[in-house]
PDB file of C-alpha atoms in Angstrom:
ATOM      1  CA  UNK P 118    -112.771 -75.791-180.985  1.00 58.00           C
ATOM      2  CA  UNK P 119    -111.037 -78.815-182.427  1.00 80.00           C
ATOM      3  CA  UNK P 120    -107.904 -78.579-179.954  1.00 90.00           C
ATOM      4  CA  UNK P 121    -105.664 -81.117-178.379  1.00 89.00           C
ATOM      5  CA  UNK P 122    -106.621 -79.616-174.863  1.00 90.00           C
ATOM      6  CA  UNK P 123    -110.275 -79.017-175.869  1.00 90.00           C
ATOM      7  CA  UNK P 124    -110.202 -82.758-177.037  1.00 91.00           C
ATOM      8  CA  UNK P 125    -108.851 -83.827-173.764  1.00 93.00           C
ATOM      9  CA  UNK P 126    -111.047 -81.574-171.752  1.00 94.00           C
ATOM     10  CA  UNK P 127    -114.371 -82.980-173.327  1.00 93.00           C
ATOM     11  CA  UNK P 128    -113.176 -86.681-172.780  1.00 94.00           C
ATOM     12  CA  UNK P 129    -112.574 -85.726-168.568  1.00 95.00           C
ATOM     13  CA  UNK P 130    -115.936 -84.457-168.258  1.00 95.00           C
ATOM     14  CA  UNK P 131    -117.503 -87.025-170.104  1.00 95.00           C
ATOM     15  CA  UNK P 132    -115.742 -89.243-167.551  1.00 96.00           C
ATOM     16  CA  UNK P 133    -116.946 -87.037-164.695  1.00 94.00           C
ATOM     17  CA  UNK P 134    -120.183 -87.244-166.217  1.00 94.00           C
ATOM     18  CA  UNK P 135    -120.596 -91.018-166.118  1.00 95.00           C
ATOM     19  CA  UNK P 136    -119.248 -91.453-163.114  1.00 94.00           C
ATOM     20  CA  UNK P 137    -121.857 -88.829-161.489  1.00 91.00           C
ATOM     21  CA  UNK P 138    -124.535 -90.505-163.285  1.00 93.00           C
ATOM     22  CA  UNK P 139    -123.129 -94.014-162.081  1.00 95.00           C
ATOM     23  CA  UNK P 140    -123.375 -92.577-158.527  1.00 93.00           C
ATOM     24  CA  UNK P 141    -126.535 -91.572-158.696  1.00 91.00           C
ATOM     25  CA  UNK P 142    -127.994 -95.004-159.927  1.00 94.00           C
ATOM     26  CA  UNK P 143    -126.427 -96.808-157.195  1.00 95.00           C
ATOM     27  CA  UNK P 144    -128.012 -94.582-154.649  1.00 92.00           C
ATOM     28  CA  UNK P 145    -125.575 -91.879-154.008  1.00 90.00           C
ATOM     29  CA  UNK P 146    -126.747 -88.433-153.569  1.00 88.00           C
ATOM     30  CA  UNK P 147    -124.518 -85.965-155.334  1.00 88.00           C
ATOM     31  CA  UNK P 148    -125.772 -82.817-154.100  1.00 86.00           C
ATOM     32  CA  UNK P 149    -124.728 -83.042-151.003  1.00 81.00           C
ATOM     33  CA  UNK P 150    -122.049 -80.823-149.591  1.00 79.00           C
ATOM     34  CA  UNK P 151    -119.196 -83.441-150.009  1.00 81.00           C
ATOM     35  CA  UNK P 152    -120.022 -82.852-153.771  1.00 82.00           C
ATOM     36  CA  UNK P 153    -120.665 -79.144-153.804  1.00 81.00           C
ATOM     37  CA  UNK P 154    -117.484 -77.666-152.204  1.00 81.00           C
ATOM     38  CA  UNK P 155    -114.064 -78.166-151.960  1.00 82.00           C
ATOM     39  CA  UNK P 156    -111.568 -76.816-148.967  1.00 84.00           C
ATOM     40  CA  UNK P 157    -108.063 -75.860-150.621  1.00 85.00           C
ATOM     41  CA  UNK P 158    -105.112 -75.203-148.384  1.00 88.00           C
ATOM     42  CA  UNK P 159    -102.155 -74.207-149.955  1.00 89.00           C
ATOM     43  CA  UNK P 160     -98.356 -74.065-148.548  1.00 91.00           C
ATOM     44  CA  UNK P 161     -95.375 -72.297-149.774  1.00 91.00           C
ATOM     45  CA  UNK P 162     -91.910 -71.623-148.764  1.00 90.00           C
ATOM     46  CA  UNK P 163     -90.791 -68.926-146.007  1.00 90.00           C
ATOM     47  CA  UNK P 164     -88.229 -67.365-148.892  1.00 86.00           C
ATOM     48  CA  UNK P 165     -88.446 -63.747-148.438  1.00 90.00           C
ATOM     49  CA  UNK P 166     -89.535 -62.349-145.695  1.00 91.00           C
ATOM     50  CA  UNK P 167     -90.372 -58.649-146.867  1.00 93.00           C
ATOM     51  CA  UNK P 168     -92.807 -60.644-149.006  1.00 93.00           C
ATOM     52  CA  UNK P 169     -94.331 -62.597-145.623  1.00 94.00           C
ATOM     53  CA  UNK P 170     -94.243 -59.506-143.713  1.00 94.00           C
ATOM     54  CA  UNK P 171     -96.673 -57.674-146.583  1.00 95.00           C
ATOM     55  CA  UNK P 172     -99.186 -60.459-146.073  1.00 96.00           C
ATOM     56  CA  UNK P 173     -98.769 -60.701-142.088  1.00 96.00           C
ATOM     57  CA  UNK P 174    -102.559 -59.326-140.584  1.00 97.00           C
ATOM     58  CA  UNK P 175    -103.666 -59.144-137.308  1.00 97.00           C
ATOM     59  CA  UNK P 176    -106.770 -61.262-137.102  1.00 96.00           C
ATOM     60  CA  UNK P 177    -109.831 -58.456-135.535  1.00 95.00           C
ATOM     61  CA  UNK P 178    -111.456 -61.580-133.418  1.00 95.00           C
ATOM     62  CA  UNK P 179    -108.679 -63.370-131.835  1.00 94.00           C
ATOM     63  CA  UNK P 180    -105.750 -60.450-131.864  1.00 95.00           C
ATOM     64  CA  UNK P 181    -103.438 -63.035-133.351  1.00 95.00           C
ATOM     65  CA  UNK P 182    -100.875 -62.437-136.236  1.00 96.00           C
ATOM     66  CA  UNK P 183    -101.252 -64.549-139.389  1.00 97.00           C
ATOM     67  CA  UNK P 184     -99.293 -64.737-142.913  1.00 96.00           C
ATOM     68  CA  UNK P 185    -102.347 -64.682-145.738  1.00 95.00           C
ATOM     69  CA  UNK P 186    -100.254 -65.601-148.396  1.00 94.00           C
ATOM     70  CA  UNK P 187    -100.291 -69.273-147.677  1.00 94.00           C
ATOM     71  CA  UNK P 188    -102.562 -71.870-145.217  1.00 95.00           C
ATOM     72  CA  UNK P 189     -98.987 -73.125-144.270  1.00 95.00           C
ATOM     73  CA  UNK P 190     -95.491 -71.665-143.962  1.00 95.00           C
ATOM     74  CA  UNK P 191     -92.670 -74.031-144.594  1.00 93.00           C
ATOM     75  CA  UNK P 192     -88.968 -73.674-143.743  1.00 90.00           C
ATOM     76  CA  UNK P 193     -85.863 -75.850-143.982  1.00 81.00           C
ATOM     77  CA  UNK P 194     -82.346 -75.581-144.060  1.00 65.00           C
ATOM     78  CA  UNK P 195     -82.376 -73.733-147.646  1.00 55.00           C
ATOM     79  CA  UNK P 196     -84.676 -71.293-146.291  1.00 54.00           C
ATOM     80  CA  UNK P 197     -82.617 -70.004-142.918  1.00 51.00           C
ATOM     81  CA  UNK P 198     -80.104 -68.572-145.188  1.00 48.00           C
ATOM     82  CA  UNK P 199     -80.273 -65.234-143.120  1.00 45.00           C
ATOM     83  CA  UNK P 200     -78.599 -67.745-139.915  1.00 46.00           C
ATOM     84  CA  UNK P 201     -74.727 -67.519-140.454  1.00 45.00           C
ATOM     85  CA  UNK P 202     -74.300 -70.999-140.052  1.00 54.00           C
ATOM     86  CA  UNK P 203     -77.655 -72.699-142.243  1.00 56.00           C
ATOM     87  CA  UNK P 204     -79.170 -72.997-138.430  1.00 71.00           C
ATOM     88  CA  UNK P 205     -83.427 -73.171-138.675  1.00 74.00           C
ATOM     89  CA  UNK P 206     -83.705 -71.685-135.002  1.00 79.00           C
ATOM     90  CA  UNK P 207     -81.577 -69.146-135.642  1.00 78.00           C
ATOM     91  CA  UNK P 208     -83.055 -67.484-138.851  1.00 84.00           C
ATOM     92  CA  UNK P 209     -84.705 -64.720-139.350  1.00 87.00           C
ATOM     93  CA  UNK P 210     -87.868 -67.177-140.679  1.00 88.00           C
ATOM     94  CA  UNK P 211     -87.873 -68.981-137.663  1.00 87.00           C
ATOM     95  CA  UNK P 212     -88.545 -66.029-135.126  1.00 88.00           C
ATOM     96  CA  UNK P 213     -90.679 -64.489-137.979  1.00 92.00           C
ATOM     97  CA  UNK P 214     -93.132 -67.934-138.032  1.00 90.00           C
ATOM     98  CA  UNK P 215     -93.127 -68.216-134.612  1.00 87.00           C
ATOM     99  CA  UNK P 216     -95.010 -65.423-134.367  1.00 90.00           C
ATOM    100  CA  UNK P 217     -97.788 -66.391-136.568  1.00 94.00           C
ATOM    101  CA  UNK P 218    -101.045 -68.310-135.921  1.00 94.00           C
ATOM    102  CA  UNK P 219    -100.196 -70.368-139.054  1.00 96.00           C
ATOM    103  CA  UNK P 220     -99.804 -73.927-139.427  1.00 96.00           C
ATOM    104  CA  UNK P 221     -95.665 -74.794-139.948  1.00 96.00           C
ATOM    105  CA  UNK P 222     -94.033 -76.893-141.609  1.00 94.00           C
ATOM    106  CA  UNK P 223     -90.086 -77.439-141.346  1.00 92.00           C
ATOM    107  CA  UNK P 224     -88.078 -79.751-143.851  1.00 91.00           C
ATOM    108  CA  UNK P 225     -85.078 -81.788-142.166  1.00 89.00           C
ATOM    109  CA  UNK P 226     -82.262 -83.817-143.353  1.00 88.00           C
ATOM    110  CA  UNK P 227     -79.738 -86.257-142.900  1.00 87.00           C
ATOM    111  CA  UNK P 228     -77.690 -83.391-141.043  1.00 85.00           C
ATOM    112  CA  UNK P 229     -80.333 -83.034-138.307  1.00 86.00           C
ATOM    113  CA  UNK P 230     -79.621 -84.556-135.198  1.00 86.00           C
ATOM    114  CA  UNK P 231     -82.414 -85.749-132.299  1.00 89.00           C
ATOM    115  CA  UNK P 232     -81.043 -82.468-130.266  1.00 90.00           C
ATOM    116  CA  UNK P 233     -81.397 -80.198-132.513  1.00 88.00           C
ATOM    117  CA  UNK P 234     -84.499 -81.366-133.634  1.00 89.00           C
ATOM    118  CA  UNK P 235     -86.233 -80.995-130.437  1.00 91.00           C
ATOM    119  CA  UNK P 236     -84.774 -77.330-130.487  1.00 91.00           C
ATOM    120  CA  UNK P 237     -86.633 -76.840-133.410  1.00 90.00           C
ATOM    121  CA  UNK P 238     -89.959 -78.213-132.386  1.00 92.00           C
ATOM    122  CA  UNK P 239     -89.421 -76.249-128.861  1.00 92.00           C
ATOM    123  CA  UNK P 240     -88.558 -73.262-130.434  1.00 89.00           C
ATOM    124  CA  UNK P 241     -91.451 -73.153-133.324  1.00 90.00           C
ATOM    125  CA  UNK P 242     -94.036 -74.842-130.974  1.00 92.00           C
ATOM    126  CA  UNK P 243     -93.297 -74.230-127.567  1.00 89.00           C
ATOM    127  CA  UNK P 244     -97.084 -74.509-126.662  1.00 91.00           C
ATOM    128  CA  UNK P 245     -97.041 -78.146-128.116  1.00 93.00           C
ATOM    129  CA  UNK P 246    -100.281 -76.984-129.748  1.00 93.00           C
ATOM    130  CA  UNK P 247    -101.737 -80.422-132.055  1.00 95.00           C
ATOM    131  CA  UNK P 248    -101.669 -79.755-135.756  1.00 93.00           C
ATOM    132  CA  UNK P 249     -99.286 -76.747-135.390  1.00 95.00           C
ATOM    133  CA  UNK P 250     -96.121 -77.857-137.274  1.00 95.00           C
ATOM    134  CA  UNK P 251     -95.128 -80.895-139.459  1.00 95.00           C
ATOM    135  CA  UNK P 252     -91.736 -82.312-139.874  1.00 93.00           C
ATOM    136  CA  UNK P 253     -90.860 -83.363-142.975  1.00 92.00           C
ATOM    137  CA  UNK P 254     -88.020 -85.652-143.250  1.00 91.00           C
ATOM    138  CA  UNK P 255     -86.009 -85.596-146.291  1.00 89.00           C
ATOM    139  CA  UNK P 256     -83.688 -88.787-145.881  1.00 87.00           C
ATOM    140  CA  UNK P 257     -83.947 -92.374-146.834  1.00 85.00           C
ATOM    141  CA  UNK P 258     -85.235 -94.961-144.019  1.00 84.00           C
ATOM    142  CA  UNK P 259     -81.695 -96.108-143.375  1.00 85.00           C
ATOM    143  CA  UNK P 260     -80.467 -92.161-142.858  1.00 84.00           C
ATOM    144  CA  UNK P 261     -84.037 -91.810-140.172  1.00 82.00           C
ATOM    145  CA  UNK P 262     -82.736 -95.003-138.296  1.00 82.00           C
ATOM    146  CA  UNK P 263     -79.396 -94.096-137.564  1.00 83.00           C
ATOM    147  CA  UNK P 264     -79.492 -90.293-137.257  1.00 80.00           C
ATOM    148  CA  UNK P 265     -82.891 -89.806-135.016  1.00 77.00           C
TER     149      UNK P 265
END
Protein backbone atom coordinates (compact mmCIF):
# COMPACT_ATOMS: atom_id res chain seq x y z
CA UNK A 1 0.00 0.00 0.00
CA UNK A 2 2.06 2.89 -1.29
CA UNK A 3 -0.36 5.69 0.24
CA UNK A 4 0.21 9.11 1.62
CA UNK A 5 -1.54 7.94 4.95
CA UNK A 6 0.02 4.44 4.80
CA UNK A 7 3.41 6.36 4.32
CA UNK A 8 2.72 8.46 7.29
CA UNK A 9 1.37 5.67 9.36
CA UNK A 10 4.59 3.45 8.94
CA UNK A 11 6.92 6.49 9.80
CA UNK A 12 4.66 7.00 13.50
CA UNK A 13 5.16 3.55 14.42
CA UNK A 14 8.56 3.39 13.50
CA UNK A 15 8.83 6.36 15.87
CA UNK A 16 6.79 4.53 18.51
CA UNK A 17 8.97 1.74 17.91
CA UNK A 18 12.26 3.43 18.76
CA UNK A 19 11.13 5.16 21.36
CA UNK A 20 9.78 1.77 23.11
CA UNK A 21 12.97 0.21 22.36
CA UNK A 22 14.85 3.41 23.76
CA UNK A 23 12.79 2.87 26.96
CA UNK A 24 13.55 -0.33 27.42
CA UNK A 25 17.44 0.14 27.20
CA UNK A 26 17.41 2.75 29.72
CA UNK A 27 15.63 0.54 32.16
CA UNK A 28 12.03 1.22 31.69
CA UNK A 29 9.63 -1.55 31.81
CA UNK A 30 6.99 -1.23 29.14
CA UNK A 31 4.65 -3.81 30.08
CA UNK A 32 3.47 -2.43 32.81
CA UNK A 33 -0.07 -1.20 33.10
CA UNK A 34 0.82 2.53 32.44
CA UNK A 35 1.79 1.06 28.96
CA UNK A 36 -0.96 -1.46 28.45
CA UNK A 37 -4.18 0.60 28.92
CA UNK A 38 -5.50 3.76 28.38
CA UNK A 39 -8.67 5.49 30.37
CA UNK A 40 -10.71 7.71 27.75
CA UNK A 41 -13.32 10.10 29.03
CA UNK A 42 -15.15 11.85 26.61
CA UNK A 43 -17.51 15.12 26.98
CA UNK A 44 -20.08 16.52 24.75
CA UNK A 45 -22.61 19.18 24.73
CA UNK A 46 -26.16 19.01 26.61
CA UNK A 47 -27.89 19.97 22.95
CA UNK A 48 -30.91 17.91 22.81
CA UNK A 49 -32.30 16.59 25.45
CA UNK A 50 -34.62 13.76 23.90
CA UNK A 51 -31.19 12.53 22.82
CA UNK A 52 -29.77 12.72 26.77
CA UNK A 53 -32.91 11.37 28.03
CA UNK A 54 -32.44 8.01 25.59
CA UNK A 55 -29.05 7.46 27.19
CA UNK A 56 -30.16 8.43 30.92
CA UNK A 57 -29.87 4.71 33.06
CA UNK A 58 -30.40 4.09 36.43
CA UNK A 59 -27.19 2.65 37.77
CA UNK A 60 -28.45 -1.21 39.55
CA UNK A 61 -25.67 -0.64 42.51
CA UNK A 62 -25.98 2.83 43.63
CA UNK A 63 -29.82 3.71 42.36
CA UNK A 64 -28.39 6.85 40.81
CA UNK A 65 -29.33 8.31 37.32
CA UNK A 66 -26.52 8.74 34.78
CA UNK A 67 -26.34 10.05 30.96
CA UNK A 68 -24.11 7.11 29.03
CA UNK A 69 -23.63 9.03 26.13
CA UNK A 70 -20.77 11.05 27.46
CA UNK A 71 -18.20 10.84 30.82
CA UNK A 72 -19.17 14.62 31.05
CA UNK A 73 -22.17 16.80 30.21
CA UNK A 74 -21.41 20.35 29.31
CA UNK A 75 -23.75 23.35 29.13
CA UNK A 76 -23.40 27.08 28.50
CA UNK A 77 -25.32 29.87 27.50
CA UNK A 78 -25.83 28.42 23.77
CA UNK A 79 -27.10 25.36 25.21
CA UNK A 80 -30.12 26.80 27.69
CA UNK A 81 -31.89 27.86 24.64
CA UNK A 82 -35.15 26.19 26.08
CA UNK A 83 -34.78 29.33 29.15
CA UNK A 84 -36.71 32.37 27.62
CA UNK A 85 -34.15 34.64 28.50
CA UNK A 86 -30.50 32.48 27.55
CA UNK A 87 -30.57 31.84 31.61
CA UNK A 88 -28.28 28.34 32.48
CA UNK A 89 -30.40 27.77 35.79
CA UNK A 90 -33.36 28.11 34.21
CA UNK A 91 -33.12 25.59 31.23
CA UNK A 92 -34.46 22.67 30.69
CA UNK A 93 -30.52 21.18 30.65
CA UNK A 94 -29.86 22.51 33.83
CA UNK A 95 -32.69 20.68 35.90
CA UNK A 96 -32.12 17.72 33.46
CA UNK A 97 -28.06 17.51 34.62
CA UNK A 98 -28.79 18.08 37.92
CA UNK A 99 -30.25 15.05 38.15
CA UNK A 100 -27.47 12.97 36.91
CA UNK A 101 -24.48 11.35 38.68
CA UNK A 102 -22.32 12.78 35.84
CA UNK A 103 -19.46 14.96 36.00
CA UNK A 104 -20.62 18.82 34.62
CA UNK A 105 -19.21 21.10 32.99
CA UNK A 106 -20.76 24.73 32.34
CA UNK A 107 -19.13 27.33 29.86
CA UNK A 108 -19.38 31.14 31.06
CA UNK A 109 -18.74 34.43 29.57
CA UNK A 110 -18.08 37.90 29.79
CA UNK A 111 -21.97 38.31 30.55
CA UNK A 112 -21.74 36.25 33.76
CA UNK A 113 -21.69 38.04 36.81
CA UNK A 114 -20.15 36.70 40.47
CA UNK A 115 -24.10 36.34 41.50
CA UNK A 116 -25.18 34.55 39.05
CA UNK A 117 -22.39 32.45 38.97
CA UNK A 118 -22.74 31.19 42.38
CA UNK A 119 -26.47 30.45 41.33
CA UNK A 120 -25.15 28.27 38.93
CA UNK A 121 -22.68 26.35 40.98
CA UNK A 122 -25.55 26.18 43.86
CA UNK A 123 -28.01 25.11 41.63
CA UNK A 124 -25.88 22.28 39.58
CA UNK A 125 -23.88 21.31 42.76
CA UNK A 126 -25.69 22.02 45.72
CA UNK A 127 -23.87 19.12 47.58
CA UNK A 128 -20.47 20.92 46.81
CA UNK A 129 -19.40 17.39 45.87
CA UNK A 130 -15.20 17.72 44.63
CA UNK A 131 -14.75 16.97 40.98
CA UNK A 132 -18.51 17.40 40.21
CA UNK A 133 -18.61 20.41 37.81
CA UNK A 134 -15.97 22.59 36.00
CA UNK A 135 -16.34 26.13 35.00
CA UNK A 136 -15.03 27.05 32.01
CA UNK A 137 -14.44 30.61 31.43
CA UNK A 138 -14.62 31.89 28.02
CA UNK A 139 -13.23 35.59 28.38
CA UNK A 140 -9.87 37.17 28.16
CA UNK A 141 -7.89 37.82 31.62
CA UNK A 142 -8.85 41.47 31.54
CA UNK A 143 -12.85 40.45 31.04
CA UNK A 144 -12.15 37.61 34.43
CA UNK A 145 -10.67 40.64 36.45
CA UNK A 146 -13.25 43.03 36.15
CA UNK A 147 -16.44 40.96 35.81
CA UNK A 148 -15.81 38.13 38.71
Amino acid sequence: EATDEGSRYRKLSATVDESLRFMNAIGIDTRGAGFSRVDFFAAHECASLPYEQAFTRMDSLTGRWYDCSSHMICMGEDSSSSADDGDVVGSRQCEFTRGIGNPLSVRISEDCTPEKLLEIIETMNPMNIPGKLSIIVRMGTEQLQENL
